[in-house]
Amino acid sequence: MTVPDGHAFSEPTYTDGNALAGPLSEIFAVDVTAASSRCAHCSRTGPVGGLHVYDRAPGRVARCPGCGEVMIRMVHGNGEVWLDMSGTAALAIPLDDQ
């Protein structure tokens, strides 16, 4: 695949979902990266820590490692955190007291 100016297209690099641990700890009292998430597109289930996180934009985008669809979007701005989890069909958060 090439981009319009003729340069070769290269896949962006990503980190795993554990890169969301710090940012998500600002709004959740539990470690969400240990939670199990189900992709709304392909129904793949796995830990949030296993998602592919891209952070070369104003925010972070976490994609399903199975189908590549966006599961989580997170953007900081103006003293707020915007969290879009519409690509996540379910999130099972383990509780310490159980």
Tab-separated table of C-alpha atoms in Angstrom, residues 24 28 30 32-38 46-48 51 71-72 83 85 88-94:
chain	number	residue	atom	x	y	z
A	24	LEU	CA	-7.442	4.811	33.542
A	28	PHE	CA	-11.317	4.147	38.062
A	30	VAL	CA	-9.527	-0.584	40.230
A	32	VAL	CA	-8.962	-1.914	34.585
A	33	THR	CA	-6.126	-3.499	32.590
A	34	ALA	CA	-6.808	-6.718	34.534
A	35	ALA	CA	-10.470	-6.639	33.466
A	36	SER	CA	-11.733	-8.903	30.737
A	37	SER	CA	-13.170	-7.065	27.733
A	38	ARG	CA	-15.321	-8.302	24.843
A	46	GLY	CA	-9.426	-10.949	26.573
A	47	PRO	CA	-7.794	-8.658	29.104
A	48	VAL	CA	-7.769	-4.895	28.554
A	51	LEU	CA	-5.434	-4.533	23.571
A	71	MET	CA	-12.684	-0.681	21.492
A	72	ILE	CA	-11.629	2.269	23.677
A	83	LEU	CA	-13.770	7.993	27.531
A	85	MET	CA	-15.988	2.497	25.163
A	88	THR	CA	-16.477	-2.714	24.051
A	89	ALA	CA	-19.532	-4.955	24.395
A	90	ALA	CA	-18.740	-5.900	28.000
A	91	LEU	CA	-16.146	-5.315	30.694
A	92	ALA	CA	-15.726	-7.783	33.579
A	93	ILE	CA	-13.778	-6.137	36.406
A	94	PRO	CA	-12.322	-8.506	39.041
